[in-house]
DNA sequence: ACAAGTTTTCAATAAAAAATGAAAGGAATA
DNA sequence: TATTCCTTTCATTTTTTATTGAAAACTTGT
């Protein structure tokens, strides 16, 4: 009798001030790594919630749509930031925040930064071979710059495992 | 006779393959730190250019508008990524890329990350005072989580100077 | 297998961000 | 100081990204 689909108007459930602070914090934090507001809202609320919340709980409290809730949870699950927990006697899934924040950084580095750097290094190699064909004077300048690029990419690659170690410890 | 304003159709100036590789690389790189395509294009072209380029050069080669060129250069100058150089006998300004890539990271950390972290820490303090007023059982859980947040923010703050040192060296 | 509850997907819509270009504001030259 | 050239600004348009919600696809209980 309280399914999501047939509920015409969603009932207003007030968020506490603490909830709001946490939510705003995570919205801002997630924005840095390019994630949409709704994802920050969901994680923020789950972070301060003292019990697992269902998708409908999230929709009610955050006043977001079914689709946004579903997709946000999917993304958060995929990066290990949210876990599904079994709620006895309840049919719907319930979700909790994984408090191990280092997981964000880890998956951000693994899924975003690392592949980008690898593609960039390939590009630099291609640039080197293109620069071979330039006339001597220009080639010198070109190589100088390409080398500098290469240097920075390698430096970035070296730095990532270190950051990971720092975060995981 | 070759002013920007009265040139109805902009003449096409071909980019070399090397130019294109560099531009694509920087577009991708800049996207990570949330900068628009046009900024990456401008920096990329200046990075491989063997001579200083004027704003009109950039508009022609990249096929971007006056406004995009002006604003992109303004931003890049503001983070120290592009310098204005004097071109003898030329009226218009000419621009070169500053190859010291660490400057990006430095200004990104200083202008984006640091202030965010500071605001977030303030929020965490506010969260702590709000949690004081919760009932004992919930308060315990709340403090546990807030402490964890605090721990990560402090860790982030400690990490930044280290990253900076690593980059500047 | 059926029915009711729940989640996912995705085409349509809304919101946010970036690009455009006309007009205003500055600088250099004459 | 007037004129011309160049740059900046900003209201408008375009493009990109996020959100919505109906319909499809699952799940669980009977």
mmCIF file of C-alpha atoms (C1' of nucleotides) in Angstrom:
data_model
loop_
_atom_site.group_PDB
_atom_site.id
_atom_site.type_symbol
_atom_site.label_atom_id
_atom_site.label_comp_id
_atom_site.label_asym_id
_atom_site.label_seq_id
_atom_site.Cartn_x
_atom_site.Cartn_y
_atom_site.Cartn_z
ATOM 1 C CA UNK A 1 0.000 0.000 0.000
ATOM 2 C CA UNK A 2 2.910 2.335 0.079
ATOM 3 C CA UNK A 3 4.575 1.518 -3.239
ATOM 4 C CA UNK A 4 6.567 4.178 -4.965
ATOM 5 C CA UNK A 5 4.695 4.140 -8.229
ATOM 6 C CA UNK A 6 1.187 4.912 -7.079
ATOM 7 C CA UNK A 7 2.133 7.710 -4.710
ATOM 8 C CA UNK A 8 0.948 10.830 -6.490
ATOM 9 C CA UNK A 9 2.368 13.464 -4.166
ATOM 10 C CA UNK A 10 5.488 12.681 -2.216
ATOM 11 C CA UNK A 11 5.208 13.381 1.457
ATOM 12 C CA UNK A 12 7.578 15.942 2.920
ATOM 13 C CA UNK A 13 10.019 14.553 5.465
ATOM 14 C CA UNK A 14 12.124 17.191 7.172
ATOM 15 C CA UNK A 15 15.869 16.935 7.195
ATOM 16 C CA UNK A 16 17.678 17.874 10.392
ATOM 17 C CA UNK A 17 20.227 20.666 10.405
ATOM 18 C CA UNK A 18 22.923 18.062 10.750
ATOM 19 C CA UNK A 19 21.629 16.255 7.686
ATOM 20 C CA UNK A 20 21.712 19.487 5.750
ATOM 21 C CA UNK A 21 25.263 20.315 6.766
ATOM 22 C CA UNK A 22 26.454 16.873 5.767
ATOM 23 C CA UNK A 23 24.597 16.959 2.488
ATOM 24 C CA UNK A 24 25.967 20.361 1.541
ATOM 25 C CA UNK A 25 29.433 19.218 2.429
ATOM 26 C CA UNK A 26 29.265 16.207 0.194
ATOM 27 C CA UNK A 27 27.641 18.070 -2.663
ATOM 28 C CA UNK A 28 30.666 20.368 -2.668
ATOM 29 C CA UNK A 29 33.140 17.571 -2.258
ATOM 30 C CA UNK A 30 31.648 15.542 -5.077
ATOM 31 C CA UNK A 31 31.532 18.529 -7.364
ATOM 32 C CA UNK A 32 35.343 18.614 -7.320
ATOM 33 C CA UNK A 33 35.496 15.155 -8.805
ATOM 34 C CA UNK A 34 32.759 16.015 -11.287
ATOM 35 C CA UNK A 35 29.796 14.197 -9.789
ATOM 36 C CA UNK A 36 26.294 15.682 -9.921
ATOM 37 C CA UNK A 37 24.467 17.222 -7.019
ATOM 38 C CA UNK A 38 22.029 14.361 -6.602
ATOM 39 C CA UNK A 39 24.870 11.934 -5.973
ATOM 40 C CA UNK A 40 26.300 14.171 -3.283
ATOM 41 C CA UNK A 41 22.889 14.499 -1.685
ATOM 42 C CA UNK A 42 22.397 10.772 -1.519
ATOM 43 C CA UNK A 43 25.803 10.041 -0.106
ATOM 44 C CA UNK A 44 25.586 12.913 2.361
ATOM 45 C CA UNK A 45 22.290 11.737 3.771
ATOM 46 C CA UNK A 46 23.428 8.137 4.014
ATOM 47 C CA UNK A 47 26.615 9.281 5.702
ATOM 48 C CA UNK A 48 24.797 10.837 8.659
ATOM 49 C CA UNK A 49 21.831 8.460 8.725
ATOM 50 C CA UNK A 50 21.781 6.309 11.858
ATOM 51 C CA UNK A 51 19.979 3.494 10.087
ATOM 52 C CA UNK A 52 19.928 2.055 6.559
ATOM 53 C CA UNK A 53 17.625 3.942 4.203
ATOM 54 C CA UNK A 54 15.521 2.672 1.322
ATOM 55 C CA UNK A 55 15.349 4.307 -2.044
ATOM 56 C CA UNK A 56 11.979 5.714 -1.157
ATOM 57 C CA UNK A 57 13.360 7.186 2.055
ATOM 58 C CA UNK A 58 15.939 8.965 -0.049
ATOM 59 C CA UNK A 59 13.367 10.201 -2.542
ATOM 60 C CA UNK A 60 11.141 11.559 0.192
ATOM 61 C CA UNK A 61 13.795 13.246 2.246
ATOM 62 C CA UNK A 62 15.807 14.674 -0.632
ATOM 63 C CA UNK A 63 12.827 15.327 -2.892
ATOM 64 C CA UNK A 64 14.518 13.716 -5.838
ATOM 65 C CA UNK A 65 13.050 11.547 -8.549
ATOM 66 C CA UNK A 66 12.980 7.801 -8.856
ATOM 67 C CA UNK A 67 15.460 7.892 -11.685
ATOM 68 C CA UNK A 68 17.899 10.148 -9.897
ATOM 69 C CA UNK A 69 17.787 7.982 -6.795
ATOM 70 C CA UNK A 70 18.259 4.774 -8.748
ATOM 71 C CA UNK A 71 21.076 6.105 -10.875
ATOM 72 C CA UNK A 72 22.823 7.843 -8.022
ATOM 73 C CA UNK A 73 22.778 4.676 -5.942
ATOM 74 C CA UNK A 74 24.009 2.658 -8.873
ATOM 75 C CA UNK A 75 26.974 4.959 -9.322
ATOM 76 C CA UNK A 76 27.760 5.067 -5.609
ATOM 77 C CA UNK A 77 27.586 1.295 -5.407
ATOM 78 C CA UNK A 78 29.852 0.959 -8.412
ATOM 79 C CA UNK A 79 32.605 2.949 -6.709
ATOM 80 C CA UNK A 80 32.094 1.118 -3.445
ATOM 81 C CA UNK A 81 30.800 4.164 -1.600
ATOM 82 C CA UNK A 82 27.429 2.658 -0.755
ATOM 83 C CA UNK A 83 26.474 -0.847 0.294
ATOM 84 C CA UNK A 84 23.180 -2.692 0.162
ATOM 85 C CA UNK A 85 22.167 -4.188 3.487
ATOM 86 C CA UNK A 86 19.518 -6.744 4.225
ATOM 87 C CA UNK A 87 16.603 -5.329 6.188
ATOM 88 C CA UNK A 88 14.703 -8.074 8.025
ATOM 89 C CA UNK A 89 11.056 -8.274 7.086
ATOM 90 C CA UNK A 90 11.437 -5.579 4.428
ATOM 91 C CA UNK A 91 11.080 -6.215 0.784
ATOM 92 C CA UNK A 92 12.920 -3.201 -0.521
ATOM 93 C CA UNK A 93 16.664 -2.814 -0.501
ATOM 94 C CA UNK A 94 18.254 -0.628 2.115
ATOM 95 C CA UNK A 95 21.452 1.292 1.708
ATOM 96 C CA UNK A 96 24.263 2.442 3.966
ATOM 97 C CA UNK A 97 27.277 4.618 3.283
ATOM 98 C CA UNK A 98 30.646 2.979 3.313
ATOM 99 C CA UNK A 99 32.605 5.279 5.592
ATOM 100 C CA UNK A 100 35.945 4.323 4.118
ATOM 101 C CA UNK A 101 36.371 7.558 2.219
ATOM 102 C CA UNK A 102 39.679 6.493 0.755
ATOM 103 C CA UNK A 103 37.698 4.318 -1.604
ATOM 104 C CA UNK A 104 36.547 7.372 -3.519
ATOM 105 C CA UNK A 105 40.042 8.543 -4.078
ATOM 106 C CA UNK A 106 41.138 5.069 -5.010
ATOM 107 C CA UNK A 107 38.440 4.532 -7.560
ATOM 108 C CA UNK A 108 38.818 8.073 -8.874
ATOM 109 C CA UNK A 109 42.497 7.522 -9.444
ATOM 110 C CA UNK A 110 42.013 4.073 -10.901
ATOM 111 C CA UNK A 111 39.061 4.864 -13.172
ATOM 112 C CA UNK A 112 39.673 8.472 -14.083
ATOM 113 C CA UNK A 113 43.235 9.581 -13.673
ATOM 114 C CA UNK A 114 45.204 6.490 -14.570
ATOM 115 C CA UNK A 115 43.515 5.757 -17.917
ATOM 116 C CA UNK A 116 43.772 9.408 -18.836
ATOM 117 C CA UNK A 117 47.471 9.494 -18.131
ATOM 118 C CA UNK A 118 47.997 6.366 -20.143
ATOM 119 C CA UNK A 119 46.169 7.782 -23.132
ATOM 120 C CA UNK A 120 48.135 10.996 -22.749
ATOM 121 C CA UNK A 121 51.430 9.129 -22.796
ATOM 122 C CA UNK A 122 50.446 7.415 -26.025
ATOM 123 C CA UNK A 123 49.670 10.790 -27.462
ATOM 124 C CA UNK A 124 53.058 12.101 -26.436
ATOM 125 C CA UNK A 125 54.726 9.215 -28.224
ATOM 126 C CA UNK A 126 52.739 10.037 -31.328
ATOM 127 C CA UNK A 127 53.811 13.634 -30.974
ATOM 128 C CA UNK A 128 57.437 12.571 -30.856
ATOM 129 C CA UNK A 129 57.157 10.684 -34.093
ATOM 130 C CA UNK A 130 55.414 13.622 -35.736
ATOM 131 C CA UNK A 131 58.109 15.991 -34.555
ATOM 132 C CA UNK A 132 60.759 13.839 -36.281
ATOM 133 C CA UNK A 133 59.508 15.126 -39.591
ATOM 134 C CA UNK A 134 59.835 18.795 -38.786
ATOM 135 C CA UNK A 135 62.677 20.898 -40.123
ATOM 136 C CA UNK A 136 65.754 20.966 -37.866
ATOM 137 C CA UNK A 137 65.230 24.302 -36.191
ATOM 138 C CA UNK A 138 61.624 23.775 -35.289
ATOM 139 C CA UNK A 139 62.235 20.181 -34.368
ATOM 140 C CA UNK A 140 64.588 21.188 -31.619
ATOM 141 C CA UNK A 141 61.981 23.394 -29.988
ATOM 142 C CA UNK A 142 59.298 20.762 -30.433
ATOM 143 C CA UNK A 143 61.343 18.024 -28.804
ATOM 144 C CA UNK A 144 62.191 20.260 -25.933
ATOM 145 C CA UNK A 145 58.519 20.759 -25.174
ATOM 146 C CA UNK A 146 57.472 17.197 -25.759
ATOM 147 C CA UNK A 147 60.200 16.050 -23.400
ATOM 148 C CA UNK A 148 58.870 18.345 -20.757
ATOM 149 C CA UNK A 149 55.386 16.935 -21.184
ATOM 150 C CA UNK A 150 56.750 13.440 -20.924
ATOM 151 C CA UNK A 151 58.617 14.312 -17.798
ATOM 152 C CA UNK A 152 55.436 15.540 -16.127
ATOM 153 C CA UNK A 153 53.385 12.568 -17.130
ATOM 154 C CA UNK A 154 55.968 10.215 -15.732
ATOM 155 C CA UNK A 155 56.082 12.217 -12.575
ATOM 156 C CA UNK A 156 52.311 11.957 -12.298
ATOM 157 C CA UNK A 157 52.451 8.222 -12.794
ATOM 158 C CA UNK A 158 55.049 7.867 -10.102
ATOM 159 C CA UNK A 159 53.032 9.974 -7.732
ATOM 160 C CA UNK A 160 49.769 8.050 -7.963
ATOM 161 C CA UNK A 161 50.785 4.880 -6.140
ATOM 162 C CA UNK A 162 52.284 7.022 -3.442
ATOM 163 C CA UNK A 163 49.064 8.933 -2.973
ATOM 164 C CA UNK A 164 47.174 5.660 -2.874
ATOM 165 C CA UNK A 165 49.455 4.294 -0.210
ATOM 166 C CA UNK A 166 49.067 7.459 1.792
ATOM 167 C CA UNK A 167 45.298 7.257 1.575
ATOM 168 C CA UNK A 168 44.916 3.585 2.316
ATOM 169 C CA UNK A 169 47.173 3.600 5.357
ATOM 170 C CA UNK B 1 43.474 46.510 -42.737
ATOM 171 C CA UNK B 2 43.443 43.202 -40.940
ATOM 172 C CA UNK B 3 41.571 44.177 -37.801
ATOM 173 C CA UNK B 4 39.509 41.573 -36.068
ATOM 174 C CA UNK B 5 36.267 43.480 -36.101
ATOM 175 C CA UNK B 6 35.790 44.072 -39.799
ATOM 176 C CA UNK B 7 36.727 40.591 -40.910
ATOM 177 C CA UNK B 8 33.444 39.046 -41.928
ATOM 178 C CA UNK B 9 34.575 35.500 -42.598
ATOM 179 C CA UNK B 10 37.504 34.128 -40.724
ATOM 180 C CA UNK B 11 40.156 32.608 -42.915
ATOM 181 C CA UNK B 12 40.900 28.948 -42.390
ATOM 182 C CA UNK B 13 44.420 28.204 -41.184
ATOM 183 C CA UNK B 14 45.267 24.535 -41.018
ATOM 184 C CA UNK B 15 46.628 23.019 -37.867
ATOM 185 C CA UNK B 16 49.400 20.466 -38.162
ATOM 186 C CA UNK B 17 48.920 16.951 -36.863
ATOM 187 C CA UNK B 18 51.281 17.776 -34.056
ATOM 188 C CA UNK B 19 49.168 20.782 -33.129
ATOM 189 C CA UNK B 20 46.092 18.611 -33.059
ATOM 190 C CA UNK B 21 47.666 15.972 -30.849
ATOM 191 C CA UNK B 22 48.812 18.585 -28.381
ATOM 192 C CA UNK B 23 45.473 20.346 -28.373
ATOM 193 C CA UNK B 24 43.539 17.151 -27.770
ATOM 194 C CA UNK B 25 45.884 16.219 -24.997
ATOM 195 C CA UNK B 26 45.401 19.482 -23.187
ATOM 196 C CA UNK B 27 41.647 19.516 -23.706
ATOM 197 C CA UNK B 28 41.524 16.186 -21.877
ATOM 198 C CA UNK B 29 43.945 17.250 -19.226
ATOM 199 C CA UNK B 30 42.086 20.469 -18.517
ATOM 200 C CA UNK B 31 38.760 18.704 -18.391
ATOM 201 C CA UNK B 32 39.934 16.830 -15.292
ATOM 202 C CA UNK B 33 40.368 20.070 -13.435
ATOM 203 C CA UNK B 34 37.051 21.377 -14.751
ATOM 204 C CA UNK B 35 38.212 23.829 -17.381
ATOM 205 C CA UNK B 36 36.321 24.268 -20.642
ATOM 206 C CA UNK B 37 37.435 22.977 -23.994
ATOM 207 C CA UNK B 38 38.363 26.375 -25.377
ATOM 208 C CA UNK B 39 40.903 26.892 -22.610
ATOM 209 C CA UNK B 40 42.528 23.563 -23.355
ATOM 210 C CA UNK B 41 42.613 24.404 -27.053
ATOM 211 C CA UNK B 42 44.325 27.704 -26.459
ATOM 212 C CA UNK B 43 46.919 26.330 -24.104
ATOM 213 C CA UNK B 44 47.564 23.307 -26.296
ATOM 214 C CA UNK B 45 48.220 25.404 -29.362
ATOM 215 C CA UNK B 46 50.449 27.820 -27.487
ATOM 216 C CA UNK B 47 52.336 24.884 -26.006
ATOM 217 C CA UNK B 48 53.476 23.575 -29.383
ATOM 218 C CA UNK B 49 53.713 26.907 -31.175
ATOM 219 C CA UNK B 50 57.253 27.827 -32.100
ATOM 220 C CA UNK B 51 56.518 31.554 -31.916
ATOM 221 C CA UNK B 52 54.257 33.796 -29.838
ATOM 222 C CA UNK B 53 50.706 33.965 -31.165
ATOM 223 C CA UNK B 54 48.246 36.834 -31.140
ATOM 224 C CA UNK B 55 44.634 36.536 -30.141
ATOM 225 C CA UNK B 56 43.652 36.666 -33.784
ATOM 226 C CA UNK B 57 46.062 33.851 -34.596
ATOM 227 C CA UNK B 58 44.314 31.768 -31.979
ATOM 228 C CA UNK B 59 40.859 32.653 -33.263
ATOM 229 C CA UNK B 60 41.790 31.753 -36.815
ATOM 230 C CA UNK B 61 43.554 28.520 -36.103
ATOM 231 C CA UNK B 62 41.147 27.219 -33.481
ATOM 232 C CA UNK B 63 38.036 28.704 -35.043
ATOM 233 C CA UNK B 64 36.888 30.135 -31.753
ATOM 234 C CA UNK B 65 35.173 33.410 -31.053
ATOM 235 C CA UNK B 66 36.614 36.667 -29.875
ATOM 236 C CA UNK B 67 35.027 36.246 -26.485
ATOM 237 C CA UNK B 68 36.251 32.720 -25.973
ATOM 238 C CA UNK B 69 39.777 33.709 -26.945
ATOM 239 C CA UNK B 70 39.796 36.733 -24.674
ATOM 240 C CA UNK B 71 38.318 34.934 -21.712
ATOM 241 C CA UNK B 72 40.437 31.838 -22.134
ATOM 242 C CA UNK B 73 43.605 33.913 -22.256
ATOM 243 C CA UNK B 74 42.493 35.893 -19.241
ATOM 244 C CA UNK B 75 42.008 32.702 -17.248
ATOM 245 C CA UNK B 76 45.274 31.184 -18.402
ATOM 246 C CA UNK B 77 47.130 34.370 -17.532
ATOM 247 C CA UNK B 78 45.511 34.452 -14.130
ATOM 248 C CA UNK B 79 46.880 31.028 -13.251
ATOM 249 C CA UNK B 80 50.276 31.853 -14.697
ATOM 250 C CA UNK B 81 49.982 29.376 -17.548
ATOM 251 C CA UNK B 82 50.310 31.956 -20.296
ATOM 252 C CA UNK B 83 52.502 35.035 -20.563
ATOM 253 C CA UNK B 84 52.208 38.147 -22.685
ATOM 254 C CA UNK B 85 55.325 38.907 -24.694
ATOM 255 C CA UNK B 86 56.273 42.059 -26.497
ATOM 256 C CA UNK B 87 56.310 41.669 -30.247
ATOM 257 C CA UNK B 88 58.504 44.307 -31.909
ATOM 258 C CA UNK B 89 56.653 46.410 -34.418
ATOM 259 C CA UNK B 90 53.349 44.742 -33.607
ATOM 260 C CA UNK B 91 50.497 46.489 -31.997
ATOM 261 C CA UNK B 92 48.608 43.520 -30.717
ATOM 262 C CA UNK B 93 49.619 41.456 -27.725
ATOM 263 C CA UNK B 94 51.294 38.119 -28.295
ATOM 264 C CA UNK B 95 51.088 35.153 -26.016
ATOM 265 C CA UNK B 96 53.307 32.225 -25.107
ATOM 266 C CA UNK B 97 52.683 29.194 -22.924
ATOM 267 C CA UNK B 98 54.533 28.981 -19.678
ATOM 268 C CA UNK B 99 55.948 25.471 -19.826
ATOM 269 C CA UNK B 100 56.215 25.146 -16.079
ATOM 270 C CA UNK B 101 53.253 22.821 -15.759
ATOM 271 C CA UNK B 102 53.532 22.592 -11.995
ATOM 272 C CA UNK B 103 51.981 26.038 -11.888
ATOM 273 C CA UNK B 104 48.625 24.628 -12.850
ATOM 274 C CA UNK B 105 48.663 22.167 -10.037
ATOM 275 C CA UNK B 106 49.849 24.818 -7.650
ATOM 276 C CA UNK B 107 47.161 27.293 -8.516
ATOM 277 C CA UNK B 108 44.537 24.561 -8.650
ATOM 278 C CA UNK B 109 45.421 23.456 -5.156
ATOM 279 C CA UNK B 110 45.677 26.978 -3.836
ATOM 280 C CA UNK B 111 42.529 28.380 -5.460
ATOM 281 C CA UNK B 112 40.246 25.361 -5.607
ATOM 282 C CA UNK B 113 41.166 22.634 -3.198
ATOM 283 C CA UNK B 114 42.453 24.567 -0.209
ATOM 284 C CA UNK B 115 39.491 26.942 0.178
ATOM 285 C CA UNK B 116 37.104 24.039 -0.253
ATOM 286 C CA UNK B 117 38.806 22.051 2.443
ATOM 287 C CA UNK B 118 38.740 25.022 4.755
ATOM 288 C CA UNK B 119 35.034 25.572 4.252
ATOM 289 C CA UNK B 120 34.452 21.863 4.725
ATOM 290 C CA UNK B 121 36.318 21.902 8.033
ATOM 291 C CA UNK B 122 34.143 24.744 9.260
ATOM 292 C CA UNK B 123 31.130 22.731 8.336
ATOM 293 C CA UNK B 124 32.431 19.750 10.245
ATOM 294 C CA UNK B 125 32.814 21.905 13.320
ATOM 295 C CA UNK B 126 29.247 23.070 12.948
ATOM 296 C CA UNK B 127 28.194 19.450 12.582
ATOM 297 C CA UNK B 128 29.915 18.623 15.831
ATOM 298 C CA UNK B 129 28.030 21.273 17.722
ATOM 299 C CA UNK B 130 24.762 20.118 16.204
ATOM 300 C CA UNK B 131 25.476 16.540 17.186
ATOM 301 C CA UNK B 132 25.890 17.599 20.816
ATOM 302 C CA UNK B 133 22.162 18.074 21.004
ATOM 303 C CA UNK B 134 21.210 14.622 19.840
ATOM 304 C CA UNK B 135 20.028 11.934 22.209
ATOM 305 C CA UNK B 136 22.855 9.800 23.646
ATOM 306 C CA UNK B 137 22.542 6.757 21.452
ATOM 307 C CA UNK B 138 22.390 8.600 18.153
ATOM 308 C CA UNK B 139 25.000 11.062 19.295
ATOM 309 C CA UNK B 140 27.553 8.333 19.625
ATOM 310 C CA UNK B 141 27.057 7.205 16.041
ATOM 311 C CA UNK B 142 27.054 10.777 14.803
ATOM 312 C CA UNK B 143 30.320 11.645 16.507
ATOM 313 C CA UNK B 144 31.923 8.533 15.180
ATOM 314 C CA UNK B 145 31.166 9.592 11.639
ATOM 315 C CA UNK B 146 32.006 13.222 12.081
ATOM 316 C CA UNK B 147 35.344 12.215 13.549
ATOM 317 C CA UNK B 148 36.045 10.149 10.544
ATOM 318 C CA UNK B 149 35.268 13.061 8.264
ATOM 319 C CA UNK B 150 37.524 15.291 10.280
ATOM 320 C CA UNK B 151 40.294 12.762 10.084
ATOM 321 C CA UNK B 152 40.118 12.717 6.300
ATOM 322 C CA UNK B 153 40.029 16.455 5.947
ATOM 323 C CA UNK B 154 43.092 16.790 8.136
ATOM 324 C CA UNK B 155 44.816 14.135 6.147
ATOM 325 C CA UNK B 156 43.992 16.033 2.977
ATOM 326 C CA UNK B 157 45.374 19.218 4.430
ATOM 327 C CA UNK B 158 48.584 17.502 5.421
ATOM 328 C CA UNK B 159 48.945 15.986 2.010
ATOM 329 C CA UNK B 160 48.679 19.183 -0.005
ATOM 330 C CA UNK B 161 51.983 20.796 0.920
ATOM 331 C CA UNK B 162 53.667 17.501 0.223
ATOM 332 C CA UNK B 163 52.175 17.314 -3.235
ATOM 333 C CA UNK B 164 53.197 20.881 -3.862
ATOM 334 C CA UNK B 165 56.760 20.168 -2.840
ATOM 335 C CA UNK B 166 56.803 17.125 -5.051
ATOM 336 C CA UNK B 167 55.575 19.146 -8.000
ATOM 337 C CA UNK B 168 57.815 22.146 -7.571
ATOM 338 C CA UNK B 169 61.006 20.133 -7.176
ATOM 339 C "C1'" DA C 1 2.167 -18.967 -12.879
ATOM 340 C "C1'" DC C 2 0.252 -14.838 -11.139
ATOM 341 C "C1'" DA C 3 0.058 -10.506 -8.819
ATOM 342 C "C1'" DA C 4 1.968 -6.837 -6.294
ATOM 343 C "C1'" DG C 5 6.078 -4.408 -4.992
ATOM 344 C "C1'" DT C 6 10.490 -2.640 -6.323
ATOM 345 C "C1'" DT C 7 14.292 -1.214 -9.287
ATOM 346 C "C1'" DT C 8 16.304 -0.013 -13.726
ATOM 347 C "C1'" DT C 9 16.287 2.150 -18.085
ATOM 348 C "C1'" DC C 10 15.809 5.707 -21.250
ATOM 349 C "C1'" DA C 11 13.428 9.297 -24.080
ATOM 350 C "C1'" DA C 12 11.913 13.773 -22.982
ATOM 351 C "C1'" DT C 13 12.593 18.004 -20.298
ATOM 352 C "C1'" DA C 14 14.934 21.188 -17.412
ATOM 353 C "C1'" DA C 15 19.033 23.255 -15.657
ATOM 354 C "C1'" DA C 16 23.801 24.553 -15.965
ATOM 355 C "C1'" DA C 17 27.872 25.717 -18.469
ATOM 356 C "C1'" DA C 18 30.258 27.407 -22.445
ATOM 357 C "C1'" DA C 19 30.553 29.978 -26.745
ATOM 358 C "C1'" DT C 20 29.206 33.816 -29.501
ATOM 359 C "C1'" DG C 21 29.478 38.479 -31.144
ATOM 360 C "C1'" DA C 22 27.903 43.279 -30.664
ATOM 361 C "C1'" DA C 23 28.948 47.122 -27.996
ATOM 362 C "C1'" DA C 24 31.859 49.483 -24.681
ATOM 363 C "C1'" DG C 25 36.310 50.494 -23.117
ATOM 364 C "C1'" DG C 26 41.417 51.184 -23.700
ATOM 365 C "C1'" DA C 27 45.844 52.120 -26.176
ATOM 366 C "C1'" DA C 28 48.680 53.441 -29.645
ATOM 367 C "C1'" DT C 29 49.446 56.294 -33.630
ATOM 368 C "C1'" DA C 30 49.110 60.325 -36.352
ATOM 369 C "C1'" DT D 1 42.597 65.032 -29.739
ATOM 370 C "C1'" DA D 2 40.794 62.287 -33.159
ATOM 371 C "C1'" DT D 3 41.108 58.004 -35.352
ATOM 372 C "C1'" DT D 4 42.052 53.344 -35.728
ATOM 373 C "C1'" DC D 5 43.091 49.136 -33.898
ATOM 374 C "C1'" DC D 6 42.733 45.811 -30.230
ATOM 375 C "C1'" DT D 7 40.766 43.783 -25.948
ATOM 376 C "C1'" DT D 8 37.253 43.105 -22.552
ATOM 377 C "C1'" DT D 9 32.632 42.551 -21.112
ATOM 378 C "C1'" DC D 10 28.210 40.650 -21.011
ATOM 379 C "C1'" DA D 11 23.384 39.609 -22.780
ATOM 380 C "C1'" DT D 12 21.967 36.077 -25.829
ATOM 381 C "C1'" DT D 13 22.290 31.581 -28.032
ATOM 382 C "C1'" DT D 14 24.061 27.047 -28.257
ATOM 383 C "C1'" DT D 15 25.719 22.952 -26.293
ATOM 384 C "C1'" DT D 16 26.285 19.874 -22.645
ATOM 385 C "C1'" DT D 17 24.881 17.704 -18.511
ATOM 386 C "C1'" DA D 18 21.544 16.377 -15.020
ATOM 387 C "C1'" DT D 19 16.827 15.275 -13.721
ATOM 388 C "C1'" DT D 20 12.339 13.476 -14.371
ATOM 389 C "C1'" DG D 21 8.876 9.927 -14.699
ATOM 390 C "C1'" DA D 22 6.539 6.456 -17.568
ATOM 391 C "C1'" DA D 23 7.335 1.988 -19.134
ATOM 392 C "C1'" DA D 24 10.077 -2.209 -19.050
ATOM 393 C "C1'" DA D 25 12.337 -5.495 -16.320
ATOM 394 C "C1'" DC D 26 13.060 -7.721 -12.265
ATOM 395 C "C1'" DT D 27 11.864 -9.966 -7.490
ATOM 396 C "C1'" DT D 28 9.391 -11.858 -3.965
ATOM 397 C "C1'" DG D 29 5.531 -13.841 -1.955
ATOM 398 C "C1'" DT D 30 1.078 -16.481 -2.725
#
